[in-house]
XYZ file of C-alpha atoms in Angstrom:
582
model
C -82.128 -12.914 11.731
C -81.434 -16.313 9.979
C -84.147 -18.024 7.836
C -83.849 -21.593 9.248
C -84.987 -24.992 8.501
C -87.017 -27.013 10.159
C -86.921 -30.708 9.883
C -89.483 -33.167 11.730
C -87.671 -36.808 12.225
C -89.817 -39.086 10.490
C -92.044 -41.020 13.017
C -90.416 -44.334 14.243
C -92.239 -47.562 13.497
C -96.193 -47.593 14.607
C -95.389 -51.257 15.973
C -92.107 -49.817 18.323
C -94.132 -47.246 19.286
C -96.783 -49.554 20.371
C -94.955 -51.972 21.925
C -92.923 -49.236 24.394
C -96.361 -47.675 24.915
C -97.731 -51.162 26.605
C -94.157 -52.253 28.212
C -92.960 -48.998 29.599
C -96.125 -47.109 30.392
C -96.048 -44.043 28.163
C -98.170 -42.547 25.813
C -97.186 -42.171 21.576
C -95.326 -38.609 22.285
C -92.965 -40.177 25.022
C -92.796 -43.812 22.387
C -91.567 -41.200 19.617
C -88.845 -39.654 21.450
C -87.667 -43.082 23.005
C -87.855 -44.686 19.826
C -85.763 -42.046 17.751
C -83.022 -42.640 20.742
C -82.886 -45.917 19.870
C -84.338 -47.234 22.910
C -86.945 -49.753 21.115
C -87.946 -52.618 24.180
C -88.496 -52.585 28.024
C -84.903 -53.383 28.492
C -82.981 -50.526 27.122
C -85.595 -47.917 28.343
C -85.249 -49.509 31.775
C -81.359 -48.701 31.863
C -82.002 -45.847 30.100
C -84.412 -44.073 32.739
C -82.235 -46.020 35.404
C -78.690 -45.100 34.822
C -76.610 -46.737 37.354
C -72.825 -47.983 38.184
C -73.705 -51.806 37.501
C -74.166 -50.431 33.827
C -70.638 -49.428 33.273
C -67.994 -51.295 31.295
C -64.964 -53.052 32.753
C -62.186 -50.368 32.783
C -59.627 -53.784 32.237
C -61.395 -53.811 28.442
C -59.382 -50.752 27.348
C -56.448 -51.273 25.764
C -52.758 -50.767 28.026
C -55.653 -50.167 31.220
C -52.991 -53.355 32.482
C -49.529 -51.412 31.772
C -50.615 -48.136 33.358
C -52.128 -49.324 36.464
C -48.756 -51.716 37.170
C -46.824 -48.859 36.318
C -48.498 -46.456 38.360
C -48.520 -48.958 41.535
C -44.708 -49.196 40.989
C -44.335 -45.426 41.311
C -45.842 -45.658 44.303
C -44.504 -48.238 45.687
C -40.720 -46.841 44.944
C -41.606 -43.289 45.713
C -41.287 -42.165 42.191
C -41.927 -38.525 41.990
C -45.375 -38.514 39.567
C -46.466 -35.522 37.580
C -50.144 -35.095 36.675
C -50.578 -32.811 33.285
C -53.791 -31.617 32.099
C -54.961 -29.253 29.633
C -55.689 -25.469 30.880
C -59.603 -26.158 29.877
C -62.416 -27.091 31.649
C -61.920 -31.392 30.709
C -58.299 -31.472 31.152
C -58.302 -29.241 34.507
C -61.355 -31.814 36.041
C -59.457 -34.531 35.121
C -55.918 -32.983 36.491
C -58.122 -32.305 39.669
C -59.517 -35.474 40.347
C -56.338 -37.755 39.407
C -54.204 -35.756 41.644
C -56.137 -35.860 44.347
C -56.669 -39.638 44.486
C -52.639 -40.381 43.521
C -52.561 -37.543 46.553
C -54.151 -39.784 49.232
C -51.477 -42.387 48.231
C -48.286 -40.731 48.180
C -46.898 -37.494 48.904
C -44.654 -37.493 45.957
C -47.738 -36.105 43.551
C -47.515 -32.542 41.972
C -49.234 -31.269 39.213
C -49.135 -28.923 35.734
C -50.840 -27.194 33.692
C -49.463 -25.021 30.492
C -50.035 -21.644 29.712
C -52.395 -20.924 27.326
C -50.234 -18.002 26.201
C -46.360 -19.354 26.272
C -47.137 -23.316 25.670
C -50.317 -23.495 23.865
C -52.328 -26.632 23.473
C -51.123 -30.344 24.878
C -48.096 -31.165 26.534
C -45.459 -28.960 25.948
C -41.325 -29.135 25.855
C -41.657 -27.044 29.244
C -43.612 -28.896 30.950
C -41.461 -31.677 30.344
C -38.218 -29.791 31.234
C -39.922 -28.930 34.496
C -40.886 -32.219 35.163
C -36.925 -33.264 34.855
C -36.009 -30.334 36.985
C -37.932 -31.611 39.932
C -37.361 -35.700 39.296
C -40.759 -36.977 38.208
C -39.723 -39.971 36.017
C -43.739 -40.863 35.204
C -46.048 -37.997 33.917
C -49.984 -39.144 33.425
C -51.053 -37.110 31.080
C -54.867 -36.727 30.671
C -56.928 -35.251 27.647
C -54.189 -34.357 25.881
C -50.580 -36.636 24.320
C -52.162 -38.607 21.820
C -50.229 -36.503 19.114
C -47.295 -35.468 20.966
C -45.064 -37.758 19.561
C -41.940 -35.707 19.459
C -42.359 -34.633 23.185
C -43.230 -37.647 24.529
C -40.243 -39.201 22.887
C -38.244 -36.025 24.754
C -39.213 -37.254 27.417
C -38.495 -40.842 27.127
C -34.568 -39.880 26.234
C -34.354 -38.237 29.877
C -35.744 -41.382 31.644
C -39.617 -39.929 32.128
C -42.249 -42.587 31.318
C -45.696 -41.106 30.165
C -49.305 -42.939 30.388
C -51.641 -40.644 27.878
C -54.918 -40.551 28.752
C -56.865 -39.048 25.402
C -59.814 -39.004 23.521
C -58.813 -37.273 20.632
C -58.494 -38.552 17.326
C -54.830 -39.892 16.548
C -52.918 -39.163 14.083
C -51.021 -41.570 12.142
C -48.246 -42.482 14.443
C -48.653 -42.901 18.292
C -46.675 -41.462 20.596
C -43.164 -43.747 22.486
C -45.312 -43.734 25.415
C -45.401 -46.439 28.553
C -49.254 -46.879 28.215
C -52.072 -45.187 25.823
C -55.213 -44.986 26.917
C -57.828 -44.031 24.078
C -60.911 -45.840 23.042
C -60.220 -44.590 19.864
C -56.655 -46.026 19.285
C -56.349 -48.481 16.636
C -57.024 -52.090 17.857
C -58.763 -50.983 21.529
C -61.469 -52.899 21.861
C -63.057 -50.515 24.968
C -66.991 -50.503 23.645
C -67.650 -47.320 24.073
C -65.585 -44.653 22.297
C -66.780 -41.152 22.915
C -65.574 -40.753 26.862
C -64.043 -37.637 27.645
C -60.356 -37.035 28.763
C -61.668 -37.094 32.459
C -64.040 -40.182 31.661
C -60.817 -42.102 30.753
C -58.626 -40.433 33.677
C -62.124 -42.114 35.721
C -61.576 -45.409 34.046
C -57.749 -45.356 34.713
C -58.627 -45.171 38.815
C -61.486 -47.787 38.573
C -59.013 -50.375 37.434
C -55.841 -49.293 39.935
C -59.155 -49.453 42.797
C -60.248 -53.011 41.474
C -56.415 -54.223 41.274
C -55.693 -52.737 44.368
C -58.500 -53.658 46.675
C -59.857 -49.616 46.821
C -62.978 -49.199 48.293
C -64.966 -47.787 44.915
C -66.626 -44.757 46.710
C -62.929 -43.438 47.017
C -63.364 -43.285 43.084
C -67.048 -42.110 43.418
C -66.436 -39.376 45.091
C -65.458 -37.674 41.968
C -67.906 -38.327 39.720
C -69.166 -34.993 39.761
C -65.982 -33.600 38.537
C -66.563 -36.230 35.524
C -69.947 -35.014 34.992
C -68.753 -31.386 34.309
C -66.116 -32.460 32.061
C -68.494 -34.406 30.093
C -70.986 -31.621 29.797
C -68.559 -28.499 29.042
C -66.525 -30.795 26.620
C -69.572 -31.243 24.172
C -69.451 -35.252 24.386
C -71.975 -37.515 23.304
C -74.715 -37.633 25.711
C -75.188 -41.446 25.107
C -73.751 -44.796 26.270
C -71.319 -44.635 28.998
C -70.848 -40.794 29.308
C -74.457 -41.092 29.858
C -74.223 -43.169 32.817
C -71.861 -41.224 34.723
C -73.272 -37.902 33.965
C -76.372 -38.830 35.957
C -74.215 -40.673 38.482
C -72.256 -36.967 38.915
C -75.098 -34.591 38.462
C -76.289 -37.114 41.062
C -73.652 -35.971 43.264
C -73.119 -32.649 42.363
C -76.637 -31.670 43.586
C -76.562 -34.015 46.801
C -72.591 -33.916 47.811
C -71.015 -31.520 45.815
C -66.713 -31.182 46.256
C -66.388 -28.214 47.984
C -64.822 -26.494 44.898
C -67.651 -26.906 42.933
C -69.753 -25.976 45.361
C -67.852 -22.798 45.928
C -68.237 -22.039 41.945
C -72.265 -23.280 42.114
C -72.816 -20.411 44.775
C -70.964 -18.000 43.117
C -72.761 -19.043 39.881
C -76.211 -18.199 42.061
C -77.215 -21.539 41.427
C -80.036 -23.853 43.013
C -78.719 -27.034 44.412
C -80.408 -30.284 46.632
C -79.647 -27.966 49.973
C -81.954 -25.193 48.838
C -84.561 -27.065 46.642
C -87.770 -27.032 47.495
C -88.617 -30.892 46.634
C -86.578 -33.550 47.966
C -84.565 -35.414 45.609
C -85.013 -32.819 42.896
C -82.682 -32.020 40.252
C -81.791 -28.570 40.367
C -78.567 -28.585 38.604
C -78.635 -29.779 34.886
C -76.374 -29.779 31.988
C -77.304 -26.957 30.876
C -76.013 -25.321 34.264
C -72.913 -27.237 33.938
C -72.743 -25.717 29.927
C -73.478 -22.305 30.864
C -72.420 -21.695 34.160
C -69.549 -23.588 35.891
C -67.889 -24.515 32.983
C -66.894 -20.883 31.252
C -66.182 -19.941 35.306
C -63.265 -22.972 34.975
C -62.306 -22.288 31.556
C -61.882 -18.757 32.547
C -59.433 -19.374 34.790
C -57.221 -20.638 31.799
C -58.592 -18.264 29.084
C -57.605 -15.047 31.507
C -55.136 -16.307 34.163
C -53.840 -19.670 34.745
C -55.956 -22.993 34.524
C -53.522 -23.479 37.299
C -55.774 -21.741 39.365
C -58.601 -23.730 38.637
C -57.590 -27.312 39.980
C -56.227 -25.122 42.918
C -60.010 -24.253 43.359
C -61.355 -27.971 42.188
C -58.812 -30.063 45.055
C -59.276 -27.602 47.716
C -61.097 -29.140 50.689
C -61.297 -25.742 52.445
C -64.361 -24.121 52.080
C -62.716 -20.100 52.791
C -59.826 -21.212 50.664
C -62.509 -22.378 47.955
C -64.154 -19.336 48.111
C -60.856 -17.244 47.432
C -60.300 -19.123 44.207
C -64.351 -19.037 43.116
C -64.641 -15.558 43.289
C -61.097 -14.802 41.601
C -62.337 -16.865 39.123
C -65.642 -15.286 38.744
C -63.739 -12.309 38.115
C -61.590 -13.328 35.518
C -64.863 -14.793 33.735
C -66.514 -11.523 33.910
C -63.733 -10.196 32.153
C -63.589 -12.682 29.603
C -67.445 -11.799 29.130
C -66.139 -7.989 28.653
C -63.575 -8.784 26.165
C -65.133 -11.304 24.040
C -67.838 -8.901 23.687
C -65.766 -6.641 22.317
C -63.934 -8.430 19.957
C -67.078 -10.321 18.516
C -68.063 -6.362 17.797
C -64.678 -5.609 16.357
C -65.010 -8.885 14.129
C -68.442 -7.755 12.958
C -67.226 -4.699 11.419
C -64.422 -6.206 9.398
C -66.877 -8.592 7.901
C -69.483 -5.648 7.165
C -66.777 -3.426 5.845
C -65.704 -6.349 3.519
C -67.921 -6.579 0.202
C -66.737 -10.201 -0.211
C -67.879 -11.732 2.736
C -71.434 -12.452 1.310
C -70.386 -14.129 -0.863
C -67.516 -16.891 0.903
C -68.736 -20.062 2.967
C -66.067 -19.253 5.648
C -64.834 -16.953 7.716
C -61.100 -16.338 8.549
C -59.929 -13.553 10.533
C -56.762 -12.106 11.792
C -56.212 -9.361 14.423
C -52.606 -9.493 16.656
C -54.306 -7.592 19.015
C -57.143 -9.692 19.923
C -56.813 -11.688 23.011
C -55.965 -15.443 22.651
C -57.997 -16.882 25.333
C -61.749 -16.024 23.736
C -60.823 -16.313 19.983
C -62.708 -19.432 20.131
C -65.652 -17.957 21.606
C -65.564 -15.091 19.083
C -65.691 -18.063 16.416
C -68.440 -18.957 17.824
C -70.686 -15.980 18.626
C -69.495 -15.247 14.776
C -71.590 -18.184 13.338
C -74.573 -16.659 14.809
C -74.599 -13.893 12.396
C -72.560 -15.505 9.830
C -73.524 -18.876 9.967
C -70.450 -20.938 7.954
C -67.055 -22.679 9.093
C -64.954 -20.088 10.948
C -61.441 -19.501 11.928
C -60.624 -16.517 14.270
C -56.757 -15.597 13.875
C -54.525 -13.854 16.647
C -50.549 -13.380 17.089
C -48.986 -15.592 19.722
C -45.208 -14.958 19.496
C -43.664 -15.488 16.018
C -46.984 -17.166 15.193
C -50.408 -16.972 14.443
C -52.793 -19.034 16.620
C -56.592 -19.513 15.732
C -59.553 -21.417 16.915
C -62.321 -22.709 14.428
C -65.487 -24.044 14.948
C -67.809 -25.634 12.619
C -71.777 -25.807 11.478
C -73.798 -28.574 11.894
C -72.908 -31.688 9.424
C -69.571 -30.383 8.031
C -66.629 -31.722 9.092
C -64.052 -29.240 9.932
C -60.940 -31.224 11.088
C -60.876 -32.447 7.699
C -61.067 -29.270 5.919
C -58.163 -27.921 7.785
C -56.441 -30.845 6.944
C -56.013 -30.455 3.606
C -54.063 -27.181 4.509
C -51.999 -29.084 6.723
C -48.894 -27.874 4.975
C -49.386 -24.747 5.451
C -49.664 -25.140 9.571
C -46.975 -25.607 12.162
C -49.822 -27.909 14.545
C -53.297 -28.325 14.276
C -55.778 -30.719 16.597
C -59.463 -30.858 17.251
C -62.243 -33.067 16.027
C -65.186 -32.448 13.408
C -66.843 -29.779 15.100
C -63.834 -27.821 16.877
C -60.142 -27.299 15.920
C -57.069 -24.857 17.443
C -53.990 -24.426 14.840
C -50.537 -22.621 14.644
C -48.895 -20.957 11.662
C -47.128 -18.898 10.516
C -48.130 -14.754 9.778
C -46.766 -15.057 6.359
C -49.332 -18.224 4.967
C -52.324 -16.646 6.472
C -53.386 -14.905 3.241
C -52.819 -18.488 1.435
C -54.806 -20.753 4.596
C -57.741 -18.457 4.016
C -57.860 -18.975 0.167
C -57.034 -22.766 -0.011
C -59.510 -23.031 3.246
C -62.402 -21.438 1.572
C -61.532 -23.037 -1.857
C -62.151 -26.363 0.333
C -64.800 -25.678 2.288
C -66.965 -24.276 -1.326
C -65.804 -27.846 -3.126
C -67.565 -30.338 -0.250
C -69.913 -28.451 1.961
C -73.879 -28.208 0.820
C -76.114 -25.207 0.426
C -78.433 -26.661 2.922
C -75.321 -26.530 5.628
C -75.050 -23.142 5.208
C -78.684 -22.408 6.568
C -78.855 -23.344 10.238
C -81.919 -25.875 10.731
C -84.332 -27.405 13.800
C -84.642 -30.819 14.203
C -87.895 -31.360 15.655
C -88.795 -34.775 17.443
C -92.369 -34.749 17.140
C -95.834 -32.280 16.566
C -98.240 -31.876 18.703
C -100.631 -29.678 20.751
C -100.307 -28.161 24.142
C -102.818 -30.363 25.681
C -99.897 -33.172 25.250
C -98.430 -31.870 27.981
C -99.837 -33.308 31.511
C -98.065 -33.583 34.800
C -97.718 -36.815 34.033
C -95.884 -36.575 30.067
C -94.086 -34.141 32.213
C -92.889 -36.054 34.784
C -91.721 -38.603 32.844
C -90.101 -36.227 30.261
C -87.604 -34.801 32.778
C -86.156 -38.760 33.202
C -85.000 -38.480 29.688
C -82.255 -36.322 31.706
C -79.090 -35.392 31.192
C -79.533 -33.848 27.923
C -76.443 -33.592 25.100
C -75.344 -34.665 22.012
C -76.980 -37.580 20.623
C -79.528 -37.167 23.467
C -81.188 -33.482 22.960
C -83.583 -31.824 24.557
C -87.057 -32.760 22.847
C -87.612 -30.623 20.838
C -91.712 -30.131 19.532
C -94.458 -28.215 16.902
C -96.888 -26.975 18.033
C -98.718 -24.742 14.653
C -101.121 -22.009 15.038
C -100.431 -20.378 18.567
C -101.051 -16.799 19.562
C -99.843 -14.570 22.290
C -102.228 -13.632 24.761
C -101.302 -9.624 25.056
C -98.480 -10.182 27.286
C -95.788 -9.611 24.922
C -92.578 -8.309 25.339
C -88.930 -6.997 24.918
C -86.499 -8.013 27.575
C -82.864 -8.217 27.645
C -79.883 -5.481 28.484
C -80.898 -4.838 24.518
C -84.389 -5.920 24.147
C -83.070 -8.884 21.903
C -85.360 -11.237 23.426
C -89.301 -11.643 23.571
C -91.234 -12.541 26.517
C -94.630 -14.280 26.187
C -97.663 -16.370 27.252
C -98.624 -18.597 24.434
C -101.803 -20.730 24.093
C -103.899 -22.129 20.781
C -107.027 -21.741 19.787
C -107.998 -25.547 20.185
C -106.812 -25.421 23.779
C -107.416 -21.573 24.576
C -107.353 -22.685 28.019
C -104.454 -23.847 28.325
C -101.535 -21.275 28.471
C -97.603 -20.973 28.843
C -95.092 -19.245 29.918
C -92.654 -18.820 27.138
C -88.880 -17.338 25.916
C -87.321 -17.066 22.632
C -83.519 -15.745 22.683
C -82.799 -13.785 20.026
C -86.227 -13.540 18.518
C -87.176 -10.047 19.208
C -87.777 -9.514 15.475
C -90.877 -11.847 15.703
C -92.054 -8.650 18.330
C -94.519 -6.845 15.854
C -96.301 -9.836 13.802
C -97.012 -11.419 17.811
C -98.339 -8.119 18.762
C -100.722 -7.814 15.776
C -102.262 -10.695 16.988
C -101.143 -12.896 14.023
C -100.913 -16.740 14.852
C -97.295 -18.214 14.576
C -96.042 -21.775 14.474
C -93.252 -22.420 16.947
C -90.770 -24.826 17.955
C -89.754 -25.607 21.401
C -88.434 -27.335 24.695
C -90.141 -27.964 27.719
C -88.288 -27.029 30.865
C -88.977 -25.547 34.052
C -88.114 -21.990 35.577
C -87.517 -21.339 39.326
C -87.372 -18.150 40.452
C -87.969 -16.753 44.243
C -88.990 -19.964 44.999
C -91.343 -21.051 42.419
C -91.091 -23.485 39.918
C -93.190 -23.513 36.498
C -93.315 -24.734 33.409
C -91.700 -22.494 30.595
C -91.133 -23.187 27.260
C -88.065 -22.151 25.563
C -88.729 -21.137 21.908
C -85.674 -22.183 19.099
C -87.703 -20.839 16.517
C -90.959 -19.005 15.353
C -92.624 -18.881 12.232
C -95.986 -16.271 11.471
C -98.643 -18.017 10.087
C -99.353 -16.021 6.344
């Protein structure tokens, strides 16, 4: 169990504070958490509790938005056969999904593709080209992925196929031949906001062919929901823009939900507006999206096919839907079963290795391990190991890994500087795939580690808190509640609040639950409040069991949420950390 950090942001200006607590009608706790947003006068906390439509930029501001609408009306208009490519995970098969079905509604000369995980890889591939050829497509729109497939793109060119990339990723140093780029982050685009995901820009794309072509905008609203799950599963900035239109979808997706969605919510067991108790209630959060519909989708591509995924996402037929959701259910029960086992099978190289203790990374190789969960093995590896990571499997002649990160290092760059060593890499700071070849893995490990011990700090190697404010239990009212779930939908840059409370005690109640007992149960109150009691869970914390029991006091750290079950809805704290009180 990892000794961690915790750091309390420094409290924002007493005079902000003040001046939010007279304009927007909140008390100091609610002023500190607006205030370390950024959100520092009536104005911004008004469109900040009040996302709407009106607060979205003009699609037109994005650099080549022009070319690829014109281009994709002439397609149309001479009944150009158009291929749609997306990548096989959960943002690139949304954003396949929703552009396919809109370009579907307007000609009949619309197909789309996705790669295999296992034969393409990553992006757009040489294939997926060649079959575009073979059936006569001369425009592919290509959405969160192309930015760095300069090569194939120029492929494609030679045989008369014009490509519009739609990307967020970073690019490299050359842009693709293509007909029309689409990235905020391009040099020279002077979009304002530069964090959207791939299916944020694919929504931007048909905002500006509806506004040039006299569209009806709900025909583009209809998908929002599909936008909202990208944006949530794809780890995006929870700010801005992406802000806007994840409470426009989760909006939808608990009101009016696509029926393929709605297929993978019920299969998911989920609560939406049809079965909450409150009108008007959000059931469905990010955190549902995170944890539930998005590894279903990714499934689909980690197992199968992501194919199979916009098959469920664009079917209108609710049997049909149901077919697909449950398939996929499957396969995502299997991934569960297989990641499991190769997290366990990574575990024991690592304790059979005397070295490991003493590296800041971890790189692994197995050809047996399966490609489509490697990067959830990187993951679930960091939990115990808690450094940079790169998880290793054959694909072909190759090797093909996944990394992921810790907070505050940048890994893209890291894995740049063994760039010669790789046949491809992409990713950003936090999350990278590469290729190479079986013969330099013994070399990427040591010039990766030699890297990674040069520029990252001690303290990123211990996993910290970041707590938004202290305070005591009798902070929270109805009313601090009420208000607390408008900070909604939660994500990067906009994080659950997380508080201190020092001193707390467990009222007898305490206990082990879990298929392992890895978690601990309790009811929580302090002795300046003793009357005032929660509910409370801390994952992975069931080595706090015995102190609790002895009826020592503990500081913890925590969200707020709420917990339905059978019905009923309470208030339940969710414990990140706990520390016993000496």
């Amino acid at each position: 169990m990892y000794h961690k950090n915790w750091i309390v942001k420094p409290l924002p200006d007493i005079a902000v504070r003040k001046h939010l607590s007279e304009t927007v009608w909140v008390d100091d706790l609610l002023s500190i958490i607006l205030a370390q947003r950024g959100i520092n006068e009536f104005e911004s906390a008004r469109n900040f509790f009040r996302p709407s439509c009106e607060q979205l930029h003009q699609p037109a501001l994005m650099k080549d938005m022009q070319k690829a609408v014109s281009r994709i009306a002439c397609a149309i208009q001479n009944r150009e056969k158009i291929m749609v490519y997306g990548d096989y995970d959960v943002d690139g098969t949304t954003s396949v999904a929703m552009v396919y079905s809109f370009l579907k509604t307007r000609s009949s000369h619309v197909d789309f593709y996705i790669p295999d995980r296992y034969t393409e890889g990553y992006g757009v591939s040489f294939k997926g080209i060649d079959t575009a050829k073979e059936k006569g497509c001369t425009l592919i729109i290509c959405l969160d992925c192309g930015i760095k497939a300069v090569e194939k793109i120029r492929y494609a060119a030679a045989m008369g196929i014009d490509f519009i990339v739609c990307d967020h990723h970073n690019p490299g140093g050359e842009l693709p031949p293509a007909f029309a780029i689409l990235n905020p982050k391009r040099p020279n685009c002077e979009y304002p906001y530069k964090e959207l995901s791939g299916c944020g820009i694919g929504f931007k794309l048909l905002q500006a062919f509806a506004e040039a072509n006299k569209i009806p905008m709900d025909e583009v609203f209809q998908y929002i929901d599909l936008v909202a799950v990208s944006i949530a599963s794809d780890i995006v900035p929870m700010d801005g823009e992406n802000r806007i239109l994840a409470a426009l979808g989760l909006q939808k997706l608990n009101e009016n939900p696509s029926t393929g969605l709605k297929s993978i919510m019920r299969v998911s067991r989920m609560e939406s507006a049809e079965t909450a108790p409150d009108e008007g209630k959000i059931k469905v959060q990010t955190d549902d999206i995170v944890f539930k519909i998005g590894p279903r989708i990714n499934a689909a591509g980690r197992m199968k096919s992501g194919r199979q995924a916009v098959e469920l996402l664009i079917s209108d037929n609710e049997k049909e839907a149901s077919r697909f959701s449950a398939e996929i259910n499957d396969s995502n029960e299997n991934r569960r079963n297989v990641d499991a086992n190769i997290t366990q099978q990574a575990l024991e190289k690592l304790a059979e290795n005397p070295e490991t203790k003493h590296r800041k990374t971890t790189v692994l190789y197995d050809p047996s391990w399966h490609k489509g969960v490697i990067g959830i093995v990187a993951s679930r590896l960091i939990e115990t190991y808690y450094r940079p990571t790169v998880i290793l499997t054959q694909s072909g002649d190759f090797a093909n890994g996944s990394a992921r990160s810790v907070e505050g290092f940048d890994l893209y760059a890291a894995i740049d500087t063994c760039s010669d060593l790789l046949e491809n890499f992409g990713g950003h700071r936090y999350a990278a795939g590469l290729t190479l070849k079986k013969e330099n893995i013994a070399e990427f490990s040591r010039r990766f580690e030699d890297t990674v011990a040069a520029t990252i700090r001690e303290e990123q190697l211990i996993p910290s808190v970041l707590i938004d404010a202290e305070t005591g239990f009798a902070a929270i009212t109805p009313k601090f509640l009420r208000i607390l779930k408008q900070f909604q939908p939660f994500g990067p840059r906009n994080m659950h609040p997380v508080f201190l409370t020092r001193a707390v005690k467990d009222n007898g109640n305490a206990k082990l639950v879990g298929k392992n007992g890895e978690h601990l149960k309790l009811d929580v109150y302090s002795e300046k409040q003793p009357d005032l009691c929660f509910p409370a869970i801390g994952f992975q914390l069931a080595g706090h069991y015995n102190a609790i029991r002895s009826g020592k006091p503990f500081d913890i750290c925590y969200t707020i949420d709420e917990n339905t079950f059978r019905g009923k809805t309470t208030v339940q704290l969710y414990i990140k950390d706990i520390k016993i009180c000496e």
